[in-house]
Amino acid sequence: MRGSDGILGMKEGERNRSDKWVKRRERWLVILGITLHAVYMLSIFDIYFKTPIVHGMHPVKPRFKAPPAKRLVLLVADGLRADKFFEPDSEGNHRAPFLRNIIKNRGRWGVSHARPPTESRPGHVSIIAGFYEDPSAVTKGWKANPVEFDSVFNQSRHTFAYGSPDIVPIFCGALPHSTWKTYPHEFEDFATDASFLDEWSFDQFQSLLNRSAQDPELKELLLQDNLVIFLHLLGCDSNGHAHRPYSSIYLNNVKVVDHIAERVYTLLENYYKDNRTSYIFTADHGMSDKGSHGDGHPSNTDTPLVVWGAGVKYPKPISSSNNSDHGVFVDEHAHDMPTPVDWGLNGIERVDVNQADIAPLMSTLLGLPCPVNSVGNLPLGYVDMIEAEEVEAVLANTKQILNQFLCKSKIKQSNSLYFKPFKQLAHHSAALEHIEYLISIRDYGTAMMLAQNLRNLALKGLQYFQTYDWLMLMTVITLGYIGWIICLLLHILQSYTSLAGDVFKNPHDAWQRNNKMKVYLFGCVLMGAISVVLFMEHSPPLYHAYFSMTVFLWTQIVGEYQLIKTLCRWLSGGNYNYIIKILASSAVSIFILEFLVNSFTERKLYTWCFFIMGIVAAFYLFQAIPWKSGIPIYVCCACWFLSVFTLMPAEIPDNNGLVIASGAIIVIIGAAARWLDQHSEGNKYWLRISYHKMEKPRSPVLFFLQALLVGLSSVMVSLSTSHRKEKQELHAIHQLINWSIAGFSMVLPLFSENCLLSRLTSIFLGFAPSFLLLSIGYEAVFYGALALVLVAWILFENTILHLMMVKKLSASMKRTGEITMLENDVRHLQLSDVRIPLIFLILFNVAFFGTGNFASIASFEISSVYRFITVFSPFLMATLLIFKLFIPFMLVICVFSAITKLLQVPRVGCYFLVILFSDVMTIHFFFLV
């Protein structure tokens, strides 16, 4: 007779398996799993983030009689968001009076729309090179060039650049015709007002002009044409990170960059006196209210753009026409929206652009070829040219983009056995000839329209070849994940359930081994054929890896044909009640997994989840155990308390007092856990998780030492924050104490007692100082709330275990004897045990979303690391930030392991179920990148 728990809890008998065979298979699965996930993770770069750069195109110079400008000044205010630039302050005064005067009287303006990732390097690449950064640059910290590319600086006669060591060397480090200088990394200290960095860049440029009076060669160089002057102004970015973009320091920095723009303009006009200088003021990205950037929120993607000088149109009253030369923007937000009233610019025409459009604008103003990798459209709303020259400029822009398309088409055709061309550009040569003919007969209006249409088609063609292999790769990767899930499921059923003895008999007989050899041989032949085709198409080596992994997995599945057939036969001949239980459990599992997927973009779902979970768990416990135990009420209250945090904003407001108070809360929780651990003899629901069998009381030294470190970390939170708020540097002694507390406290749990509640309490207290020192607000309270829910989970599982034991003891000895155990007193997995990995995944995810939104890493505060380091160091800061995120995970993982030990279920089997469920989610995420 089958057990009451369905497919995973049927009649339990002795298993026909070898422990050695299971361990060997598990090692093989672990190696395979690591390899598979590493390889398939790389497919994201081949599918979604493939470099757009191709080489071999020739520059296309516009056919001007004379370029509009001899030199161009590019001012980039790093991290300056559009609204803070254009809006007035609380007193009605504008923060950038000089540039506002330019907008009203001498130049054009608009909003430049950046594309995620809104980081400094990709933003500058799109401005200066005209294309959107190859995301593989993230592995180089946005500093080195993973792929060499062309830029406006490359095409110039000479470039002068001053600014950050993280930006200027990207474009000028290997450029022979450049003069550049950067300040040391140590200058980028978040504990100070960073506006002095902007002044440093201006001072260096002013010094250059002053030196030219005594240096004839420099003077001669400065009088040449096709010069680019680039000042990178980092102050707004650093002050935004350290003090937030609504702080007085950040807003004052807007005035600083405006004053620098005014001084640069005055300096150059007095130096040259020829009115042949063009000026462009913009930003690489914005800044969110919480002082971070990186995602696609409008506060990060919307940046100011002001252009004036030689070759630039004067302001124009607003018209009913579109505010941009094209309606296709690179981000997903609404564009061509009405100008906010408080900007005070409603009467002046606004010309919005994509950030990559700035590169062809600079090239056109200087009469230079557009960067050969540029995908930007020349914004005609800015350039002041006669109609004939406008057409020539757009045609040069079109030819440059078309050359990229033709190069990509040629490369793909030469490497494809079956080539599918982009049919809309099959007659591009005839279209170009027709445009040239229209120009020759001076039909500029029609020529302009056709050139712009051809340019749009070329951009579509580039996107077509960028995604040429998508369908093939996504099919292969999806099949691979499905194959891995099936392999994992078969292993769990064979190794950790009672099916091995009841259904999967004689899995190693000779007949089955012979069939497997035939299947493996066929798989090898198939993979060989696929490899030959991929080799003939000159496919990247990773394509071979993707196909090999997928074919290997499905070969393994087909090799288990007899096992799968036996399982299907068993299911078809079983009791329909069991099948309904299986289907219901599967449906609930998929619902929970889809809920977790959606929670990545909607944190508030967890509020409903824990609110309902608290009610359901409490109701179940009320029915099962006496309410006087307090456990049902505690479980409900703990879940409801945790549900509050996902209603709070992801932008964590600074609250130093709350962090300090959280230290006291953590000590109280630890003390309560210690008291329960020592006084549990009379409570049967605590016996299995406490240290009630100790013959003598344990020494309290470890607990008091850990509590002392938590208190000391709260004190250091207060001291370190007060110094930073006073714009003082982080004291070296404070920094040393903070690092020492964090390091020492994490070692102490190794010396805790070897019992469930005692060890978990020590781990909770051991990582609390590090978490407090890395906290800035309510997330410190979240640490304690999560711990309370984890204890509730332990109590819930312990109560279920107690009820099961009571039920078994009251049953007959025969029934009790039917329980089949694995080695080391570990029982088989049952269908009801599926709840354990599902609850683990929910808690694992809420460890992320309780204090942020992991759909954007930018939602986690970089200011969290300022008690350990303030000098800009992206890798160390990222490491500390990730470590902070890891601490709640570590608590969840420890409790998960403790529960598997408490319930005597196979821990490895539960981990495999976690991986299986996670990969079901991965397939969904794979299509959401």
mmCIF file of N, CA, C and O in Angstrom, residues 62-98:
data_model
loop_
_atom_site.group_PDB
_atom_site.id
_atom_site.type_symbol
_atom_site.label_atom_id
_atom_site.label_comp_id
_atom_site.label_asym_id
_atom_site.label_seq_id
_atom_site.Cartn_x
_atom_site.Cartn_y
_atom_site.Cartn_z
ATOM 1 N N PRO A 62 32.056 64.490 -44.442
ATOM 2 C CA PRO A 62 31.004 65.276 -45.096
ATOM 3 C C PRO A 62 31.606 66.239 -46.125
ATOM 4 O O PRO A 62 32.699 66.784 -45.923
ATOM 5 N N ARG A 63 30.890 66.453 -47.204
ATOM 6 C CA ARG A 63 31.404 67.275 -48.308
ATOM 7 C C ARG A 63 31.023 68.741 -48.088
ATOM 8 O O ARG A 63 30.111 69.276 -48.714
ATOM 9 N N PHE A 64 31.738 69.371 -47.140
ATOM 10 C CA PHE A 64 31.538 70.787 -46.866
ATOM 11 C C PHE A 64 32.607 71.598 -47.587
ATOM 12 O O PHE A 64 33.738 71.135 -47.784
ATOM 13 N N LYS A 65 32.250 72.812 -47.911
ATOM 14 C CA LYS A 65 33.284 73.733 -48.395
ATOM 15 C C LYS A 65 34.181 74.142 -47.239
ATOM 16 O O LYS A 65 35.398 74.241 -47.387
ATOM 17 N N ALA A 66 33.567 74.401 -46.089
ATOM 18 C CA ALA A 66 34.327 74.748 -44.883
ATOM 19 C C ALA A 66 33.516 74.304 -43.676
ATOM 20 O O ALA A 66 32.306 74.532 -43.631
ATOM 21 N N PRO A 67 34.141 73.682 -42.704
ATOM 22 C CA PRO A 67 33.395 73.249 -41.514
ATOM 23 C C PRO A 67 32.914 74.458 -40.717
ATOM 24 O O PRO A 67 33.562 75.520 -40.753
ATOM 25 N N PRO A 68 31.830 74.316 -40.002
ATOM 26 C CA PRO A 68 31.316 75.452 -39.232
ATOM 27 C C PRO A 68 32.267 75.946 -38.146
ATOM 28 O O PRO A 68 32.287 77.129 -37.836
ATOM 29 N N ALA A 69 33.019 75.017 -37.516
ATOM 30 C CA ALA A 69 33.871 75.402 -36.384
ATOM 31 C C ALA A 69 35.293 74.903 -36.598
ATOM 32 O O ALA A 69 35.519 73.887 -37.259
ATOM 33 N N LYS A 70 36.247 75.627 -36.022
ATOM 34 C CA LYS A 70 37.641 75.190 -36.058
ATOM 35 C C LYS A 70 37.995 74.337 -34.837
ATOM 36 O O LYS A 70 38.915 73.544 -34.890
ATOM 37 N N ARG A 71 37.265 74.547 -33.765
ATOM 38 C CA ARG A 71 37.543 73.814 -32.522
ATOM 39 C C ARG A 71 36.237 73.594 -31.774
ATOM 40 O O ARG A 71 35.257 74.338 -31.984
ATOM 41 N N LEU A 72 36.243 72.592 -30.893
ATOM 42 C CA LEU A 72 35.030 72.267 -30.136
ATOM 43 C C LEU A 72 35.387 71.986 -28.683
ATOM 44 O O LEU A 72 36.382 71.295 -28.411
ATOM 45 N N VAL A 73 34.583 72.511 -27.794
ATOM 46 C CA VAL A 73 34.770 72.288 -26.359
ATOM 47 C C VAL A 73 33.648 71.375 -25.864
ATOM 48 O O VAL A 73 32.464 71.678 -26.066
ATOM 49 N N LEU A 74 34.017 70.267 -25.255
ATOM 50 C CA LEU A 74 33.055 69.329 -24.682
ATOM 51 C C LEU A 74 33.189 69.362 -23.165
ATOM 52 O O LEU A 74 34.230 68.994 -22.614
ATOM 53 N N LEU A 75 32.143 69.810 -22.500
ATOM 54 C CA LEU A 75 32.098 69.847 -21.042
ATOM 55 C C LEU A 75 31.106 68.784 -20.573
ATOM 56 O O LEU A 75 29.908 68.866 -20.897
ATOM 57 N N VAL A 76 31.579 67.797 -19.830
ATOM 58 C CA VAL A 76 30.713 66.720 -19.338
ATOM 59 C C VAL A 76 30.685 66.783 -17.815
ATOM 60 O O VAL A 76 31.692 66.523 -17.154
ATOM 61 N N ALA A 77 29.506 67.152 -17.283
ATOM 62 C CA ALA A 77 29.305 67.182 -15.829
ATOM 63 C C ALA A 77 28.831 65.798 -15.393
ATOM 64 O O ALA A 77 27.647 65.475 -15.499
ATOM 65 N N ASP A 78 29.737 64.998 -14.931
ATOM 66 C CA ASP A 78 29.437 63.612 -14.569
ATOM 67 C C ASP A 78 28.376 63.558 -13.473
ATOM 68 O O ASP A 78 28.510 64.169 -12.421
ATOM 69 N N GLY A 79 27.293 62.796 -13.739
ATOM 70 C CA GLY A 79 26.270 62.585 -12.719
ATOM 71 C C GLY A 79 25.287 63.728 -12.549
ATOM 72 O O GLY A 79 24.551 63.763 -11.549
ATOM 73 N N LEU A 80 25.210 64.648 -13.516
ATOM 74 C CA LEU A 80 24.279 65.784 -13.414
ATOM 75 C C LEU A 80 22.939 65.416 -14.052
ATOM 76 O O LEU A 80 22.855 65.195 -15.255
ATOM 77 N N ARG A 81 21.882 65.352 -13.255
ATOM 78 C CA ARG A 81 20.572 65.004 -13.789
ATOM 79 C C ARG A 81 19.870 66.251 -14.320
ATOM 80 O O ARG A 81 20.092 67.366 -13.825
ATOM 81 N N ALA A 82 18.987 66.049 -15.287
ATOM 82 C CA ALA A 82 18.402 67.163 -16.021
ATOM 83 C C ALA A 82 17.556 68.071 -15.123
ATOM 84 O O ALA A 82 17.663 69.307 -15.201
ATOM 85 N N ASP A 83 16.710 67.487 -14.278
ATOM 86 C CA ASP A 83 15.793 68.332 -13.515
ATOM 87 C C ASP A 83 16.523 69.239 -12.537
ATOM 88 O O ASP A 83 16.150 70.401 -12.361
ATOM 89 N N LYS A 84 17.595 68.729 -11.909
ATOM 90 C CA LYS A 84 18.341 69.558 -10.962
ATOM 91 C C LYS A 84 19.095 70.680 -11.683
ATOM 92 O O LYS A 84 19.416 71.702 -11.068
ATOM 93 N N PHE A 85 19.357 70.506 -12.959
ATOM 94 C CA PHE A 85 20.046 71.533 -13.738
ATOM 95 C C PHE A 85 19.073 72.621 -14.190
ATOM 96 O O PHE A 85 19.381 73.818 -14.118
ATOM 97 N N PHE A 86 17.903 72.228 -14.668
ATOM 98 C CA PHE A 86 16.981 73.198 -15.269
ATOM 99 C C PHE A 86 16.061 73.871 -14.254
ATOM 100 O O PHE A 86 15.661 75.013 -14.437
ATOM 101 N N GLU A 87 15.702 73.187 -13.152
ATOM 102 C CA GLU A 87 14.719 73.738 -12.222
ATOM 103 C C GLU A 87 15.342 74.811 -11.342
ATOM 104 O O GLU A 87 16.548 74.813 -11.094
ATOM 105 N N PRO A 88 14.519 75.747 -10.836
ATOM 106 C CA PRO A 88 15.045 76.768 -9.923
ATOM 107 C C PRO A 88 15.173 76.215 -8.511
ATOM 108 O O PRO A 88 14.630 75.163 -8.177
ATOM 109 N N ASP A 89 15.894 76.934 -7.661
ATOM 110 C CA ASP A 89 16.008 76.512 -6.267
ATOM 111 C C ASP A 89 14.798 76.992 -5.476
ATOM 112 O O ASP A 89 13.837 77.544 -6.032
ATOM 113 N N SER A 90 14.826 76.786 -4.176
ATOM 114 C CA SER A 90 13.672 77.113 -3.341
ATOM 115 C C SER A 90 13.358 78.598 -3.321
ATOM 116 O O SER A 90 12.235 79.000 -3.015
ATOM 117 N N GLU A 91 14.342 79.439 -3.655
ATOM 118 C CA GLU A 91 14.140 80.884 -3.667
ATOM 119 C C GLU A 91 13.775 81.406 -5.051
ATOM 120 O O GLU A 91 13.659 82.620 -5.251
ATOM 121 N N GLY A 92 13.616 80.483 -6.018
ATOM 122 C CA GLY A 92 13.240 80.895 -7.362
ATOM 123 C C GLY A 92 14.406 81.262 -8.249
ATOM 124 O O GLY A 92 14.217 81.656 -9.410
ATOM 125 N N ASN A 93 15.639 81.141 -7.752
ATOM 126 C CA ASN A 93 16.827 81.452 -8.544
ATOM 127 C C ASN A 93 17.313 80.196 -9.257
ATOM 128 O O ASN A 93 17.258 79.094 -8.707
ATOM 129 N N HIS A 94 17.811 80.380 -10.469
ATOM 130 C CA HIS A 94 18.298 79.236 -11.234
ATOM 131 C C HIS A 94 19.756 78.956 -10.898
ATOM 132 O O HIS A 94 20.558 79.867 -10.686
ATOM 133 N N ARG A 95 20.096 77.655 -10.851
ATOM 134 C CA ARG A 95 21.421 77.241 -10.394
ATOM 135 C C ARG A 95 22.495 77.420 -11.455
ATOM 136 O O ARG A 95 23.670 77.389 -11.147
ATOM 137 N N ALA A 96 22.084 77.543 -12.729
ATOM 138 C CA ALA A 96 23.045 77.673 -13.824
ATOM 139 C C ALA A 96 22.707 78.918 -14.642
ATOM 140 O O ALA A 96 22.234 78.830 -15.780
ATOM 141 N N PRO A 97 22.920 80.104 -14.089
ATOM 142 C CA PRO A 97 22.491 81.333 -14.776
ATOM 143 C C PRO A 97 23.183 81.543 -16.120
ATOM 144 O O PRO A 97 22.549 82.023 -17.069
ATOM 145 N N PHE A 98 24.472 81.202 -16.232
ATOM 146 C CA PHE A 98 25.174 81.417 -17.501
ATOM 147 C C PHE A 98 24.600 80.536 -18.605
ATOM 148 O O PHE A 98 24.254 81.016 -19.692
#
